[in-house]
CSV table of C-alpha atoms in Angstrom, one decimal:
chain,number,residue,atom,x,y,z
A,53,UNK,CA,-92.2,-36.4,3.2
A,54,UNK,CA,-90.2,-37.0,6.4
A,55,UNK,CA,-87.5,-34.4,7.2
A,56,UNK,CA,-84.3,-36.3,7.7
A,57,UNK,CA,-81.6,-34.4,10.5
A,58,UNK,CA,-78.2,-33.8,8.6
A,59,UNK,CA,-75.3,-35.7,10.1
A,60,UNK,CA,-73.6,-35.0,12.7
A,61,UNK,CA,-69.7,-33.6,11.9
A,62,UNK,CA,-67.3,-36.3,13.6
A,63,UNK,CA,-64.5,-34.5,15.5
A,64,UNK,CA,-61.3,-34.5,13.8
A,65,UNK,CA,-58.9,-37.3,14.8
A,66,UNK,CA,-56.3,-36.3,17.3
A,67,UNK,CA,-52.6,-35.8,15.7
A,68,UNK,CA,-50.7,-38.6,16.1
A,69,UNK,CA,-47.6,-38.1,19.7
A,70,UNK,CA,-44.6,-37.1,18.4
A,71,UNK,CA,-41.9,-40.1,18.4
A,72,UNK,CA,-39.7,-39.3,21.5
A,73,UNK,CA,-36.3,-37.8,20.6
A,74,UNK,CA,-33.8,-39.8,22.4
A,75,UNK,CA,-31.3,-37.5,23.8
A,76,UNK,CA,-28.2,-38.8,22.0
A,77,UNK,CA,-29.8,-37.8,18.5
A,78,UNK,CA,-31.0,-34.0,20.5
A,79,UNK,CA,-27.4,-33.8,21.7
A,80,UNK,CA,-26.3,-34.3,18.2
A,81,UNK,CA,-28.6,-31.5,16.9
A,82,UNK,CA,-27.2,-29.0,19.4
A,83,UNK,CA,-24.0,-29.4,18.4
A,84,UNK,CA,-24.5,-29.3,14.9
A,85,UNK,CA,-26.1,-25.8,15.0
A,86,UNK,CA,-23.7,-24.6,18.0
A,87,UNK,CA,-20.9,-25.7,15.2
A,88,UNK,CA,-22.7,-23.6,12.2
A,89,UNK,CA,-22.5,-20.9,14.5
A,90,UNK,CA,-19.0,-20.9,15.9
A,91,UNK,CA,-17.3,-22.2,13.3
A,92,UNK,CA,-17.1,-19.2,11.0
A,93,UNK,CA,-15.6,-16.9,13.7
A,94,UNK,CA,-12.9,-19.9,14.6
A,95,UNK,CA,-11.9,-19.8,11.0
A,96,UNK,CA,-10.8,-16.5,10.9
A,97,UNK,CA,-9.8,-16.2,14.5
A,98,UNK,CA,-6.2,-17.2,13.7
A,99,UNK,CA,-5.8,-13.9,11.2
A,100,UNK,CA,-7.5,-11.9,13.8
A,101,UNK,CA,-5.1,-12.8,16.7
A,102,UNK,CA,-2.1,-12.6,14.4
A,103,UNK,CA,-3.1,-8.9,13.9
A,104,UNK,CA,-3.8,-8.3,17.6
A,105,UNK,CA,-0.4,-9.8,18.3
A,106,UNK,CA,1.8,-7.8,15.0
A,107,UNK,CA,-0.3,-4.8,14.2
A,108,UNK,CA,-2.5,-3.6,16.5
A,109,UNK,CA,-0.6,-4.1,20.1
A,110,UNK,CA,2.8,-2.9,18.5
A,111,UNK,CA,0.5,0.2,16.8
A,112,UNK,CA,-1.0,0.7,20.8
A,113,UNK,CA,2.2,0.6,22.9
A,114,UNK,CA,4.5,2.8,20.3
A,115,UNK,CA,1.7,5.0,20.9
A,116,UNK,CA,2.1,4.2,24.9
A,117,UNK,CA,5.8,5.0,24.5
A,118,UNK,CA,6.0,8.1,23.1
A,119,UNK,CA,4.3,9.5,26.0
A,120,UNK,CA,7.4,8.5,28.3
A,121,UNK,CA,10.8,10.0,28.1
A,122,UNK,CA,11.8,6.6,27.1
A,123,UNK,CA,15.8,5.8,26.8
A,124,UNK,CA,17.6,3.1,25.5
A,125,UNK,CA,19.9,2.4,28.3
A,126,UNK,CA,17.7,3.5,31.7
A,127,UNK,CA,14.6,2.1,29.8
A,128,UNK,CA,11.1,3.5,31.0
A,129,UNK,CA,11.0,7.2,32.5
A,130,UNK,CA,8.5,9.4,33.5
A,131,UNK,CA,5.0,10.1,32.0
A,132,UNK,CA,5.5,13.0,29.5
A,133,UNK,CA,2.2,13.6,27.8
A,134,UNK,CA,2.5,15.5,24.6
A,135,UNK,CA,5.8,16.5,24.9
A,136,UNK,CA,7.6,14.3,22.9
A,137,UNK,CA,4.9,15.3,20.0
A,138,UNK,CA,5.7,19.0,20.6
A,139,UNK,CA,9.7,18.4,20.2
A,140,UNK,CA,8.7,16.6,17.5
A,141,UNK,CA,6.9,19.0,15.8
A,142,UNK,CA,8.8,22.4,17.1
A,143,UNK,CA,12.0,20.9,15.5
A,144,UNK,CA,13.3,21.6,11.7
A,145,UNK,CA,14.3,17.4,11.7
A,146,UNK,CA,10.8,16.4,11.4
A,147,UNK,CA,9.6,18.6,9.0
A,148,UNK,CA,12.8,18.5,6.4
A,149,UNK,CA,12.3,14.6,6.8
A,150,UNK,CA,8.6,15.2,5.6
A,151,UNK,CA,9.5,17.8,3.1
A,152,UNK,CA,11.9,14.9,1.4
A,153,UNK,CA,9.5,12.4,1.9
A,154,UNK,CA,6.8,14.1,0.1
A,155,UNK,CA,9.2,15.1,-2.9
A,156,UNK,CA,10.7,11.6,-3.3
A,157,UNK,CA,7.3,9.9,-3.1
A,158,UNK,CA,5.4,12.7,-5.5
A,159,UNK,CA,9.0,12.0,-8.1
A,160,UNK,CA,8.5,7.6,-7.7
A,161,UNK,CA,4.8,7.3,-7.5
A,162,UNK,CA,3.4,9.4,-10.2
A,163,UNK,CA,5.9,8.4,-13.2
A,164,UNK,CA,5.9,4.5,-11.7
A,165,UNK,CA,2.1,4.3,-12.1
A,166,UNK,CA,1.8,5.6,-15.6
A,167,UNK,CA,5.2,3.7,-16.5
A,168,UNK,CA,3.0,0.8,-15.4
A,169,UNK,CA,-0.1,1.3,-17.0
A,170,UNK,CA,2.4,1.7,-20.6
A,171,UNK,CA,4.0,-1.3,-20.0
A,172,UNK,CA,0.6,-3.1,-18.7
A,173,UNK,CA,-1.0,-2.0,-22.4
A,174,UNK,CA,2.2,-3.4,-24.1
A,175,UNK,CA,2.2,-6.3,-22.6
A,176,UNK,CA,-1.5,-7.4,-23.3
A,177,UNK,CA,-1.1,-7.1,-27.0
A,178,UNK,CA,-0.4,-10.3,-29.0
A,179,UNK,CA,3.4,-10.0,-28.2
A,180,UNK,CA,5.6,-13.3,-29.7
A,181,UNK,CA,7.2,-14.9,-26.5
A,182,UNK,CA,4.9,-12.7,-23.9
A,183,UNK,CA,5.8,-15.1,-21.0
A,184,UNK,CA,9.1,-14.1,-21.4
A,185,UNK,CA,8.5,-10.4,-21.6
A,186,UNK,CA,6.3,-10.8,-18.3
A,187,UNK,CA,8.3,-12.4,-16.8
A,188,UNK,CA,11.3,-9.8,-17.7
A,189,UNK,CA,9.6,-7.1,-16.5
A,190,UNK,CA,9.2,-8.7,-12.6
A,191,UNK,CA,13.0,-9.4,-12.4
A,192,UNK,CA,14.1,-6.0,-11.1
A,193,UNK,CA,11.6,-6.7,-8.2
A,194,UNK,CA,13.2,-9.8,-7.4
A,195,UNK,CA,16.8,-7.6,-7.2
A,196,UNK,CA,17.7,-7.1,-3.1
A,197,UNK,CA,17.1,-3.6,-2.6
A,198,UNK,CA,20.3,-3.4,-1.0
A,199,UNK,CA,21.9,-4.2,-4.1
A,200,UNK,CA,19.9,-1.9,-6.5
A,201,UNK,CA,20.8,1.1,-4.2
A,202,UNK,CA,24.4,0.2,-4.3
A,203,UNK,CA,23.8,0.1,-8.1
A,204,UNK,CA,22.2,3.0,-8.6
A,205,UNK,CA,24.7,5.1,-6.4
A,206,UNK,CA,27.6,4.4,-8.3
A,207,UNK,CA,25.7,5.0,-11.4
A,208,UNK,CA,24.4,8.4,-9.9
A,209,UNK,CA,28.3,9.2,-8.7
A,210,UNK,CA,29.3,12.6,-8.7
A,211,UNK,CA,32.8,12.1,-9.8
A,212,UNK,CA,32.8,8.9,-11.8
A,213,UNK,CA,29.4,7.9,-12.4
A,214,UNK,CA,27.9,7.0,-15.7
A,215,UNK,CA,25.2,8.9,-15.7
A,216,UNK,CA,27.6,12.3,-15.5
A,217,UNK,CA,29.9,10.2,-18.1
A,218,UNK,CA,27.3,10.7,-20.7
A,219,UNK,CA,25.7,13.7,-19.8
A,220,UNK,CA,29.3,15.3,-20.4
A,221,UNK,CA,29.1,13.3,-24.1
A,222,UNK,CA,26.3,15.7,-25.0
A,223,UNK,CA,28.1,18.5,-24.0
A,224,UNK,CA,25.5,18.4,-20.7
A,225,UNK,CA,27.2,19.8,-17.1
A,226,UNK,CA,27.9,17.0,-14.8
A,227,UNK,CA,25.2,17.0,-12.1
A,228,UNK,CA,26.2,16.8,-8.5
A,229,UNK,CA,23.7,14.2,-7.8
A,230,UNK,CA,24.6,13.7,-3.8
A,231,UNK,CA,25.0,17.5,-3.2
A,232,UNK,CA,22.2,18.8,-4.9
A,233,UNK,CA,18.7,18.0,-3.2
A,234,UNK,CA,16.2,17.5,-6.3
A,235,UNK,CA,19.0,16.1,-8.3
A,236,UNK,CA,19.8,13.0,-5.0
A,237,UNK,CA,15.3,13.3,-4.9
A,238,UNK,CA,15.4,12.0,-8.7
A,239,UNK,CA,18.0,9.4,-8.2
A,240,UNK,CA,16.5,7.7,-5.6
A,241,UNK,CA,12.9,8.1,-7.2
A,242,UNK,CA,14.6,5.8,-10.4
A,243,UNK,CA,15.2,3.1,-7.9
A,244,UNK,CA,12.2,3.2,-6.5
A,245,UNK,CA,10.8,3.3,-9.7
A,246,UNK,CA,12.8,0.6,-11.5
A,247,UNK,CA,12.4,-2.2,-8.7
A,248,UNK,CA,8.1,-1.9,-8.2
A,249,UNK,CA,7.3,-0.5,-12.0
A,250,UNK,CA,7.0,-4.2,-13.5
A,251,UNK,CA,5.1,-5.6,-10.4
A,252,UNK,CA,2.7,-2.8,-10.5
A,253,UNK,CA,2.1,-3.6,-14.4
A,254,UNK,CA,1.6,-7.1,-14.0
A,255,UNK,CA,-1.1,-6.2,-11.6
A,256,UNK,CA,-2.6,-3.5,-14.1
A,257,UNK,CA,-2.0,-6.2,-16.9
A,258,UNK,CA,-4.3,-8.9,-14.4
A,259,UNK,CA,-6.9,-6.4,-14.9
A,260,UNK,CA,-7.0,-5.6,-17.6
A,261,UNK,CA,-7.4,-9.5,-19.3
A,262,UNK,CA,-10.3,-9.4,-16.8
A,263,UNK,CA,-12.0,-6.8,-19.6
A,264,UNK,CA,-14.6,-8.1,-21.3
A,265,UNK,CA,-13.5,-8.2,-25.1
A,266,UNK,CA,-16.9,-7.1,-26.6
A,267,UNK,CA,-16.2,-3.9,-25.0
A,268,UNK,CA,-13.5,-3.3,-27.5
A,269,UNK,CA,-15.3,-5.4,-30.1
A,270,UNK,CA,-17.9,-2.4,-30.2
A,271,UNK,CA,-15.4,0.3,-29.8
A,272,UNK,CA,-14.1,-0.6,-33.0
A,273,UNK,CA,-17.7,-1.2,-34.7
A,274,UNK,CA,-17.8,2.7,-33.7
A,275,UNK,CA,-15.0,3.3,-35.3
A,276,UNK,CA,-12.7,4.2,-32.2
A,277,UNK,CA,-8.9,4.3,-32.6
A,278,UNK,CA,-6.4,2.2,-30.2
A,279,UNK,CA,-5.6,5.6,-28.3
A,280,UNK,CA,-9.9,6.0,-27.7
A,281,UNK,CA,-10.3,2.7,-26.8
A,282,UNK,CA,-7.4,2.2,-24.0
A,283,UNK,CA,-8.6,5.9,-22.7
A,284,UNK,CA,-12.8,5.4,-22.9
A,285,UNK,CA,-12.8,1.6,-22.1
A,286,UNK,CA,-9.4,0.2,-20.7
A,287,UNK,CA,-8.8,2.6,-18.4
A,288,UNK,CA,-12.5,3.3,-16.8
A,289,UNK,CA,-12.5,-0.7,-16.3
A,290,UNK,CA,-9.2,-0.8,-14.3
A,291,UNK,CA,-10.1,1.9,-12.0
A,292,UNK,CA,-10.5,0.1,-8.8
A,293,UNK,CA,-7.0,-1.1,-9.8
A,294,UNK,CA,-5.8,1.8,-10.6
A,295,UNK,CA,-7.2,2.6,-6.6
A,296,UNK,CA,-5.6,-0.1,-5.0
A,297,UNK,CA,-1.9,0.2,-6.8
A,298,UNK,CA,-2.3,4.4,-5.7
A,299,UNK,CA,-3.2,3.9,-2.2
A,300,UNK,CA,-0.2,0.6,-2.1
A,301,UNK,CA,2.5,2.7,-3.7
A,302,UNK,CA,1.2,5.8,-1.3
A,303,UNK,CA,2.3,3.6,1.6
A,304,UNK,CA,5.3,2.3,0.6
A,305,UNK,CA,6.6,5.6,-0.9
A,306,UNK,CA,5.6,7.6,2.1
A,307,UNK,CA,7.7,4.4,4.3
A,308,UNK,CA,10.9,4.2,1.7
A,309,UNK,CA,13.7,3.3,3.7
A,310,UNK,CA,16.2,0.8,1.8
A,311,UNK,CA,16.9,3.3,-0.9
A,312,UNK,CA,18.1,6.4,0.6
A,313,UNK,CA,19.4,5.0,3.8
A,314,UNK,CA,21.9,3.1,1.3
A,315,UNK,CA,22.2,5.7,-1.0
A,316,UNK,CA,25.7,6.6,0.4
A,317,UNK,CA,28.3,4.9,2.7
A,318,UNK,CA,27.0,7.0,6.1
A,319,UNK,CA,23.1,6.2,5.7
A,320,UNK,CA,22.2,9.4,7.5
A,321,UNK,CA,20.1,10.9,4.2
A,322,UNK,CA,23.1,13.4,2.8
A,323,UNK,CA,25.8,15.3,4.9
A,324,UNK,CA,23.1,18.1,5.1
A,325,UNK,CA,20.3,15.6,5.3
A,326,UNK,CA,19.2,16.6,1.9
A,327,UNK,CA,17.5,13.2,1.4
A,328,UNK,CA,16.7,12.4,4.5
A,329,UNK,CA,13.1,10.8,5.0
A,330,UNK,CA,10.9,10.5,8.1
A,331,UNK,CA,11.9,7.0,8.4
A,332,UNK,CA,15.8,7.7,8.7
A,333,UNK,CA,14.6,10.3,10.9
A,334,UNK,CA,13.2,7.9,13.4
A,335,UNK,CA,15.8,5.1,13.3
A,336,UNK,CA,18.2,8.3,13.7
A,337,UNK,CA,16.5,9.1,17.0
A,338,UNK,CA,15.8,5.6,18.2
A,339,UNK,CA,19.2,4.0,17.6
A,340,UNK,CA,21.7,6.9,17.1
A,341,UNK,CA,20.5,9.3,20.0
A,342,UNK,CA,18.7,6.2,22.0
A,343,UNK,CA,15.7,8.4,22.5
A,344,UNK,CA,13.0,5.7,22.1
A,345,UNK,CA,10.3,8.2,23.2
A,346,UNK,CA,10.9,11.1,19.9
A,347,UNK,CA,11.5,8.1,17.5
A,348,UNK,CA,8.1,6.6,18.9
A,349,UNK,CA,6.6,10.0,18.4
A,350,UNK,CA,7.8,10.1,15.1
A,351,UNK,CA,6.5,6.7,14.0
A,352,UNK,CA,2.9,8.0,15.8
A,353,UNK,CA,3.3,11.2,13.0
A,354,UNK,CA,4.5,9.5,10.2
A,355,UNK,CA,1.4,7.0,10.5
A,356,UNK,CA,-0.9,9.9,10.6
A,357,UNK,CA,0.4,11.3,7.6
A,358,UNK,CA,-0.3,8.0,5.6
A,359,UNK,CA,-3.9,8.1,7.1
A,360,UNK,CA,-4.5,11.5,5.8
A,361,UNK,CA,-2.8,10.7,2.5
A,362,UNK,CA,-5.0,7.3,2.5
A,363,UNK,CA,-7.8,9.8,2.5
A,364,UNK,CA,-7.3,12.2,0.1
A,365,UNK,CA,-6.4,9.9,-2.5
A,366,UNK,CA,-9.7,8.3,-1.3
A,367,UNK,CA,-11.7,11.6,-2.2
A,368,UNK,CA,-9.9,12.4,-5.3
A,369,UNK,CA,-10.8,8.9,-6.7
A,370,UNK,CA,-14.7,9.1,-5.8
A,371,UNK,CA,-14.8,12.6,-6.7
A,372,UNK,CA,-13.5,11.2,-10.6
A,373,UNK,CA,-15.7,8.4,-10.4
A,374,UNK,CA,-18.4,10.8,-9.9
A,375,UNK,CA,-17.8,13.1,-12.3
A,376,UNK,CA,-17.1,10.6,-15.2
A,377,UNK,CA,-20.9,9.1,-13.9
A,378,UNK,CA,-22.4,12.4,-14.0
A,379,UNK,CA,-20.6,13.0,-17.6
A,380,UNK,CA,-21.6,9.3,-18.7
């Protein structure tokens, strides 16, 4: 038997030249990935300069001027430092302003948000003519401010308001609502209260729809009453908006300005500024004594008071959230 050699391997064929790329269809492939790229960022560049041009330069240069003993008339003075800050801060103006601040926003925020959530839970049951209802509820929001504090401080008059007119039917003392401090604090927290109350609960009343219904579906299996089942499901589903409307109504009540400055015919915040908030307090010292530099100084505070009120509402909601997990 002859031996036979095995065959040789042929070497494999050589891959085939790629087709040339002309350079109009290379040019086009560029671009198309250089426009995947950039195209994202050029979207959104128009809300970032808009920001850069509104919020963050103004935020920088009030900063920037209230380091100068800045004046109305002679403009830009010297470089001052810190001193406006410690005028600021030595003086009984800024810290009565922030006393009444506080007290206003703590008498407007806390019953507005419950009011809300009420009238958010109402207005989600099967209500005949709800549109109308919802829409009701939105209509003091739609009232000019200016209007609802002249309004409410006729109704809040010392002398001949309503309020005092049926206070003295049940045999009740008139109240001295402009004198007193709490008393002109709780008038100006109802109209705080009565213009956003309805806008906040249509934002609760968004959220909640957004509820999945078996959630209450199986409450009710388990034999949970109406009261458990807005507490144990409703409310733990709306808590991030429950967050948001907080930290929204923290800023606004901590800026209120429309309210009290029209709450009387001077717009000073009381003869012994009894109502008067940090944000009458700085258009007092920027347009009434022309020092641009205090008022600046001011506006610096006040936005570090919202930022450490931004915070601890921040804390307090995880710190729930947590607790409720742990309990869960």
């Amino acid at each position: 038997m002859t031996w036979v050699p095995p065959p040789r391997p042929r070497p494999p064929a050589p891959a085939p030249a790629p087709a040339p790329v002309s350079p109009r269809r290379e040019s086009r492939g560029r671009l198309g990935r250089l426009d995947a790229k950039v195209s994202p960022y050029l979207y959104i560049a128009p809300f970032f300069l808009l920001f850069l041009v509104t919020g963050l330069f103004p935020l920088f240069y009030t900063g920037w001027v209230a380091m100068h003993d800045w004046d109305q008339i002679m403009g830009k003075g010297e470089f001052v430092g810190m001193a406006n800050f410690v005028d600021v801060l030595t003086g009984r103006g800024f810290w009565r302003a922030l006393a009444n601040t506080v007290s206003i926003f703590l008498l407007s925020s806390v019953p507005q948000i419950l009011a809300a959530l009420l009238i958010a839970a109402l207005l989600d049951r099967n209500l005949r003519a709800k549109t109308l209802w919802r829409m009701g509820v939105l209509l003091p929001y739609v009232v000019a401010p200016v209007a609802v504090a002249l309004i409410f401080s006729n109704l809040f008059a010392d002398r001949f308001g309503l309020i005092n007119a049926l206070l003295e039917t049940v045999g009740i003392e008139p109240v001295r609502w402009h004198s007193d401090r709490l008393a002109s604090h709780i008038a100006i927290a109802t109209m705080v209260n009565f213009r956003w109350t309805g806008y906040n609960a249509l934002i609760l009343l968004a959220a909640m729809q957004a509820v999945p219904k078996d959630l209450y579906e199986q409450a009710s299996i388990d034999g949970a009453s109406a009261w458990r089942q807005f507490w144990s499901v409703t409310v733990p589903m709306l808590r991030p908006t429950i967050i948001f409307v907080i930290i929204t109504s923290t800023i606004g009540g901590l800026q209120i300005f429309d309210e009290p400055k029209m709450y009387d015919q001077f717009g000073r915040g009381g003869a012994d500024q009894q109502w008067q908030t940090l944000t009458i307090y700085l258009y007092e010292l920027g347009w009434t004594r022309a020092d641009f530099g205090m008022a600046s100084a001011v506006a610096v505070l006040l936005f570090l008071v919202i930022v450490v009120f931004g915070i601890v509402n921040f804390l307090l909601t995880r710190h729930i959230a947590h607790d409720e997990g742990k309990r869960s």
